[in-house]
Coordinates of C-alpha atoms and ligand atoms in Angstrom, one line a residue:
X1432 CA 0.0 0.0 0.0
X1433 CA 1.2 3.6 -0.6
X1434 CA 2.1 5.9 2.3
X1435 CA -1.3 7.6 2.1
X1436 CA -3.4 7.8 5.2
X1437 CA -6.8 6.2 5.4
X1438 CA -9.8 8.5 5.4
X1439 CA -12.6 5.9 5.5
X1440 CA -12.1 2.5 7.0
X1441 CA -14.9 -0.1 6.6
X1442 CA -14.6 -3.2 8.8
X1443 CA -16.6 -6.3 8.8
X1444 CA -19.8 -4.7 7.6
X1445 CA -23.1 -6.7 7.4
X1446 CA -26.3 -5.3 5.9
X1447 CA -29.6 -7.2 5.7
X1448 CA -33.0 -6.4 4.1
X1449 CA -36.1 -7.7 5.8
X1450 CA -38.5 -8.4 3.0
X1451 CA -41.8 -10.4 2.9
X1452 CA -39.9 -13.1 0.9
X1453 CA -37.2 -13.4 3.6
X1454 CA -34.1 -11.8 4.9
X1455 CA -31.8 -10.7 2.1
X1456 CA -28.2 -11.0 3.3
X1457 CA -27.0 -8.2 1.1
X1458 CA -23.6 -7.4 2.6
X1459 CA -21.6 -10.2 4.2
X1460 CA -18.6 -8.9 6.1
X1461 CA -17.1 -6.3 3.8
X1462 CA -13.8 -4.6 4.8
X1463 CA -11.7 -1.9 2.9
X1464 CA -9.9 1.3 3.4
X1465 CA -10.2 4.4 1.2
X1466 CA -7.1 6.5 1.3
X1467 CA -6.5 10.3 1.3
X1468 CA -6.5 11.7 -2.2
X1469 CA -7.2 8.4 -4.0
X1470 CA -10.1 7.2 -6.2
X1471 CA -11.2 3.8 -4.8
X1472 CA -13.6 1.9 -6.9
X1473 CA -16.2 -0.7 -6.0
X1474 CA -17.0 -2.8 -9.0
X1475 CA -19.2 -5.8 -9.8
X1476 CA -22.4 -7.0 -11.5
X1477 CA -25.8 -5.5 -10.7
X1478 CA -26.9 -6.7 -7.3
X1479 CA -23.4 -7.5 -6.0
X1480 CA -23.8 -5.0 -3.1
X1481 CA -21.7 -2.0 -4.2
X1482 CA -24.4 0.6 -3.9
X1483 CA -25.6 -0.8 -0.6
X1484 CA -22.0 -0.8 0.7
X1485 CA -21.5 2.8 -0.4
X1486 CA -24.9 3.9 1.2
X1487 CA -24.1 2.1 4.4
X1488 CA -21.0 4.3 4.9
X1489 CA -23.1 7.3 5.7
X1490 CA -26.1 5.3 7.0
X1491 CA -28.3 6.0 4.0
X1492 CA -29.8 2.5 4.2
X1493 CA -33.6 2.8 4.3
X1494 CA -36.2 0.4 5.7
X1495 CA -36.5 -2.6 5.3
X1496 CA -32.7 -2.5 5.2
X1497 CA -30.6 -2.6 8.4
X1498 CA -26.9 -2.4 9.1
X1499 CA -26.4 -5.4 11.4
X1500 CA -22.8 -4.9 12.5
X1501 CA -19.4 -3.6 11.6
X1502 CA -17.5 -0.3 11.8
X1503 CA -17.2 2.6 9.4
X1504 CA -14.4 4.8 10.7
X1505 CA -13.9 8.3 9.4
X1506 CA -10.6 10.1 10.0
X1507 CA -11.6 13.7 10.3
X1508 CA -9.5 16.7 9.3
X1509 CA -8.8 17.5 12.9
X1510 CA -7.4 14.1 13.6
X1511 CA -10.4 12.4 15.3
X1512 CA -11.3 8.8 14.4
X1513 CA -15.1 8.6 14.4
X1514 CA -17.3 5.5 14.0
X1515 CA -20.1 6.8 11.8
X1516 CA -22.3 3.9 12.7
X1517 CA -22.3 5.0 16.4
X1518 CA -23.1 8.7 15.9
X1519 CA -26.5 10.2 16.8
X1520 CA -28.5 11.4 13.8
X1521 CA -27.7 15.0 14.6
X1522 CA -23.9 14.3 14.8
X1523 CA -24.0 12.3 11.5
X1524 CA -25.9 15.2 9.8
X1525 CA -23.0 17.5 10.7
X1526 CA -20.6 15.2 8.8
X1527 CA -22.8 14.1 5.9
X1528 CA -22.9 16.8 3.2
X1529 CA -20.1 18.7 4.8
X1530 CA -17.1 16.3 5.1
X1531 CA -18.5 13.3 3.2
X1532 CA -20.8 14.0 0.3
X1533 CA -22.8 11.6 -1.8
X1534 CA -23.5 12.0 -5.6
X1535 CA -26.5 9.9 -6.5
X1536 CA -27.0 7.8 -9.6
X1537 CA -30.0 9.6 -11.0
X1538 CA -29.6 13.4 -11.0
X1539 CA -33.2 14.0 -12.0
X1540 CA -34.4 12.1 -8.8
X1541 CA -31.7 13.7 -6.6
X1542 CA -32.9 17.3 -7.5
X1543 CA -36.0 18.8 -6.0
X1544 CA -38.2 20.1 -8.9
X1545 CA -39.7 22.8 -6.7
X1546 CA -36.5 24.7 -6.0
X1547 CA -33.9 26.5 -8.2
X1548 CA -30.5 25.0 -8.6
X1549 CA -29.0 28.0 -6.6
X1550 CA -31.4 27.3 -3.7
X1551 CA -30.5 23.6 -3.6
X1552 CA -26.8 24.3 -3.6
X1553 CA -27.2 27.2 -1.1
X1554 CA -29.4 25.1 1.2
X1555 CA -26.5 22.7 1.9
X1556 CA -24.2 25.6 2.8
X1557 CA -26.9 27.2 5.0
X1558 CA -27.5 23.9 6.8
X1559 CA -23.9 23.4 7.6
X1560 CA -23.4 27.1 8.4
X1561 CA -20.6 27.5 5.9
X1562 CA -22.2 30.8 4.8
X1563 CA -23.7 33.5 6.9
X1564 CA -27.0 34.2 5.0
X1565 CA -28.8 33.4 1.7
X1566 CA -27.2 36.3 -0.1
X1567 CA -23.8 34.8 0.4
X1568 CA -25.2 31.3 -0.3
X1569 CA -26.4 32.4 -3.8
X1570 CA -23.1 34.1 -4.5
X1571 CA -21.2 31.0 -3.6
X1572 CA -23.7 28.8 -5.6
X1573 CA -22.6 30.7 -8.7
X1574 CA -19.0 30.0 -7.9
X1575 CA -19.8 26.3 -7.3
X1576 CA -21.5 26.2 -10.7
X1577 CA -18.4 27.8 -12.3
X1578 CA -16.3 25.1 -10.6
X1579 CA -18.3 22.3 -12.1
X1580 CA -18.1 24.1 -15.5
X1581 CA -21.8 24.9 -15.8
X1582 CA -22.3 27.1 -18.9
X1583 CA -23.7 30.5 -18.0
X1584 CA -23.7 29.9 -14.2
X1585 CA -25.2 33.4 -13.3
X1586 CA -28.3 32.4 -15.2
X1587 CA -28.4 28.7 -14.4
X1588 CA -28.4 29.4 -10.6
X1589 CA -31.9 30.8 -11.0
X1590 CA -33.2 27.9 -13.1
X1591 CA -35.3 24.9 -12.1
X1592 CA -34.1 21.3 -12.7
X1593 CA -36.6 20.7 -15.6
X1594 CA -35.0 23.6 -17.5
X1595 CA -31.6 21.8 -17.5
X1596 CA -30.1 19.0 -19.8
X1597 CA -29.0 15.7 -18.3
X1598 CA -25.4 16.8 -18.2
X1599 CA -26.3 20.1 -16.5
X1600 CA -28.4 18.3 -13.9
X1601 CA -25.5 16.0 -13.1
X1602 CA -23.2 19.0 -12.8
X1603 CA -25.7 20.6 -10.4
X1604 CA -25.8 17.4 -8.3
X1605 CA -22.0 17.4 -8.2
X1606 CA -22.1 21.1 -7.3
X1607 CA -24.4 20.3 -4.3
X1608 CA -21.9 17.6 -3.3
X1609 CA -18.9 19.9 -3.6
X1610 CA -20.5 23.0 -2.1
X1611 CA -19.0 22.5 1.4
X1612 CA -15.6 21.4 0.1
X1613 CA -16.0 17.8 1.4
X1614 CA -13.0 15.6 2.1
X1615 CA -14.7 12.5 0.7
X1616 CA -17.1 12.2 -2.3
X1617 CA -19.0 9.0 -2.7
X1618 CA -20.2 8.8 -6.4
X1619 CA -22.6 6.1 -7.3
X1620 CA -22.6 5.5 -11.1
X1621 CA -22.4 9.3 -11.5
X1622 CA -22.5 9.2 -15.3
X1623 CA -24.9 6.3 -16.0
X1624 CA -27.6 8.6 -17.3
X1625 CA -25.3 10.6 -19.6
X1626 CA -24.0 10.2 -23.1
X1627 CA -20.3 9.4 -23.6
X1628 CA -19.0 12.9 -24.3
X1629 CA -20.7 14.3 -21.2
X1630 CA -19.5 11.3 -19.2
X1631 CA -15.9 12.1 -20.2
X1632 CA -16.3 15.8 -19.2
X1633 CA -17.8 14.9 -15.8
X1634 CA -15.1 12.4 -15.1
X1635 CA -12.4 14.8 -16.1
X1636 CA -14.0 17.3 -13.8
X1637 CA -13.9 14.9 -10.8
X1638 CA -10.3 14.0 -11.5
X1639 CA -9.3 17.7 -11.6
X1640 CA -11.2 18.5 -8.4
X1641 CA -9.7 15.4 -6.7
X1642 CA -6.2 16.6 -7.6
X1643 CA -6.8 20.2 -6.6
X1644 CA -8.4 19.4 -3.3
X1645 CA -6.7 16.1 -2.4
X1646 CA -10.2 14.6 -2.1
X1647 CA -10.9 11.0 -1.7
X1648 CA -13.4 9.6 -4.2
X1649 CA -15.2 6.3 -3.7
X1650 CA -16.6 5.5 -7.1
X1651 CA -19.3 2.8 -7.6
X1652 CA -19.5 1.6 -11.2
X1653 CA -19.9 -1.5 -13.4
X1654 CA -18.0 0.3 -16.2
X1655 CA -14.5 -1.1 -16.5
X1656 CA -13.5 1.8 -18.9
X1657 CA -14.3 4.2 -16.1
X1658 CA -12.4 2.1 -13.6
X1659 CA -9.3 2.1 -15.8
X1660 CA -9.5 5.8 -16.4
X1661 CA -10.3 7.0 -12.8
X1662 CA -9.2 4.5 -10.2
X1663 CA -6.1 4.0 -8.1
X1664 CA -7.4 0.9 -6.3
X1665 CA -10.3 -1.4 -7.0
X1666 CA -12.4 -3.7 -4.9
X1667 CA -14.3 -6.4 -6.9
X1668 CA -17.6 -7.4 -5.3
X1669 CA -19.6 -10.5 -5.7
X1670 CA -22.9 -11.4 -3.9
X1671 CA -22.2 -9.1 -1.0
X1672 CA -18.5 -9.9 -0.5
X1673 CA -15.2 -8.3 -1.7
X1674 CA -13.5 -11.1 -3.5
X1675 CA -10.4 -9.2 -4.8
X1676 CA -8.9 -5.9 -3.8
X1677 CA -5.8 -4.2 -5.1
X1678 CA -4.1 -1.5 -7.3
X1679 CA -6.1 -1.0 -10.4
X1680 CA -3.3 -2.0 -12.8
X1681 CA -2.6 -5.2 -11.0
X1682 CA -6.3 -6.2 -11.0
X1683 CA -6.6 -5.5 -14.8
X1684 CA -3.3 -7.0 -15.8
X1685 CA -3.1 -9.9 -13.3
X1686 CA -6.6 -10.7 -12.1
X1687 CA -6.4 -13.7 -9.7
X1688 CA -9.8 -14.5 -8.3
X1689 CA -11.9 -16.8 -10.6
X1690 CA -14.8 -14.2 -10.5
X1691 CA -12.5 -11.3 -11.3
X1692 CA -11.0 -13.3 -14.2
X1693 CA -14.5 -14.2 -15.5
X1694 CA -15.8 -10.6 -15.1
X1695 CA -12.8 -9.2 -17.0
X1696 CA -13.4 -11.8 -19.8
X1697 CA -17.1 -10.7 -19.9
X1698 CA -16.6 -7.0 -20.4
X1699 CA -14.3 -5.0 -22.7
X1700 CA -11.1 -4.6 -20.8
X1701 CA -9.4 -1.3 -21.8
X1702 CA -5.9 -2.5 -20.7
X1703 CA -5.8 -5.9 -22.5
X1704 CA -6.8 -7.1 -25.9
X1705 CA -9.4 -9.9 -25.7
X1706 CA -10.8 -11.0 -29.0
X1707 CA -14.1 -12.5 -27.9
X1708 CA -16.1 -11.6 -24.8
X1709 CA -17.4 -14.5 -22.7
X1710 CA -20.5 -14.7 -20.4
X1711 CA -20.2 -16.0 -16.8
X1712 CA -22.1 -19.2 -16.6
X1713 CA -24.9 -19.5 -14.1
X1714 CA -26.8 -16.6 -12.4
X1715 CA -26.2 -14.3 -9.5
X1716 CA -27.4 -16.2 -6.3
X1717 CA -30.5 -15.4 -4.4
X1718 CA -29.2 -13.7 -1.3
X1719 CA -32.2 -14.8 0.8
X1720 CA -30.5 -18.2 0.7
X1721 CA -27.0 -17.5 -0.4
X1722 CA -24.8 -20.5 -1.2
X1723 CA -22.8 -21.5 1.9
X1724 CA -19.0 -21.2 1.9
X1725 CA -17.8 -19.2 -1.0
X1726 CA -20.8 -17.5 -2.6
X1727 CA -19.3 -17.9 -6.0
X1728 CA -18.9 -21.7 -5.8
X1729 CA -22.0 -22.7 -7.9
X1730 CA -20.5 -20.7 -10.8
X1731 CA -16.8 -21.4 -10.2
X1732 CA -15.1 -23.9 -12.5
X1733 CA -12.4 -24.4 -9.8
X1734 CA -14.6 -25.1 -6.8
X1735 CA -13.5 -27.8 -4.4
X1736 CA -15.4 -29.4 -1.5
X1737 CA -14.1 -26.8 1.0
X1738 CA -15.5 -24.0 -1.1
X1739 CA -19.0 -25.3 -0.5
X1740 CA -18.7 -25.2 3.3
X1741 CA -16.3 -22.5 4.4
X1742 CA -16.0 -18.8 3.5
X1743 CA -12.5 -18.1 2.2
X1744 CA -10.6 -15.4 4.1
X1745 CA -8.9 -12.5 2.3
X1746 CA -5.2 -13.2 1.8
X1747 CA -2.5 -10.7 0.7
X1748 CA -0.8 -12.2 -2.3
X1749 CA 1.5 -9.2 -3.1
X1750 CA 1.7 -5.8 -1.3
X1751 CA -1.8 -4.4 -1.2
X1752 CA -3.4 -7.1 -3.4
X1753 CA -5.9 -9.3 -1.5
X1754 CA -7.8 -12.4 -2.7
X1755 CA -10.6 -14.3 -1.0
X1756 CA -10.4 -17.8 -2.5
X1757 CA -9.5 -21.2 -1.1
X1758 CA -7.2 -22.0 -4.0
X1759 CA -5.1 -19.0 -3.1
X1760 CA -5.2 -19.2 0.7
X1761 CA -4.2 -22.9 0.5
X1762 CA -1.0 -21.7 -1.2
X1763 CA -0.3 -18.5 0.8
X1764 CA -2.0 -18.9 4.2
X1765 CA -3.0 -16.2 6.7
X1766 CA -5.6 -13.5 6.6
X1767 CA -5.5 -10.1 5.1
X1768 CA -7.7 -6.9 5.1
Ligands
SF4_144 FE1 -13.9 -20.8 -6.7 FE2 -13.5 -22.0 -4.4 FE3 -12.1 -19.8 -5.0 FE4 -14.7 -19.6 -4.5 S1 -13.1 -20.2 -3.0 S2 -13.6 -18.7 -6.1 S3 -15.5 -21.5 -5.3 S4 -12.1 -21.8 -6.0

């Protein structure tokens, strides 16, 4: 691992959803660190738990979901280590939106149709008392819109969401997230509703802001092109577990876990040339009754008896590169993070 300090540390996180059909064991003991000034990506197929994990960091899990156990430690600017899962709602509100901001997947749903963009950016600053009054809030909202490269920000600050294009809505949502100069941005598929040229602009913008402000970005995506372009380190998720975690280049060039290998053969890999894409046999398991042992075992061509009974621990195979697979832990031994 680099000499960078951790900003968010997630340890042994479990999240369940209590549905009429049964208890969905959505997150099953997830652990990772996001470091100062890095972009850390959570990747995997739909339903693997990346969005739930990211929402659990700031306790945005809604009923019927529940965080069962674990720790989410935030290393604040003033040197405190705070377990976000133990804060009162009021204490958490002081951190959420100010020090840790969340950019939601669907900008249209994230914006309130009844208020102007300036009002919605200003409201976050008013709430966290980073401005003294609404006059200052509107002035700063114009500045925020300039930062996110919104065309004609003086005019756009007075417009309503329905008057904006998809790219402008996404810039506004990023603007709300950035308004209090957060230390951490959690961006959940921030460009999935945008066309490719706007996607590239938004990503370039996030990269620039990260560099200028030494921000930590936790990026949730299924798009491997984005991962290759944006990420320093990657955690690959499958059925509520992290199965492989390491530096982006190592994961792309030398994927080790059978699921990561299958995933990278199934999607266009920007760093290697694969002639033909392959699908992953089988289906994502039902997490009401997840497979025992390694949750990937029904789809894994290398599964052995032990895989069906015991969950593999994460093992460090090279500095900062962790794999949770019995084939590897049999060779290496010991647990990692
Ligand atoms: Fe496959 Fe077993 Fe490794 Fe799971 S633990 S990925 S089933 S070999």
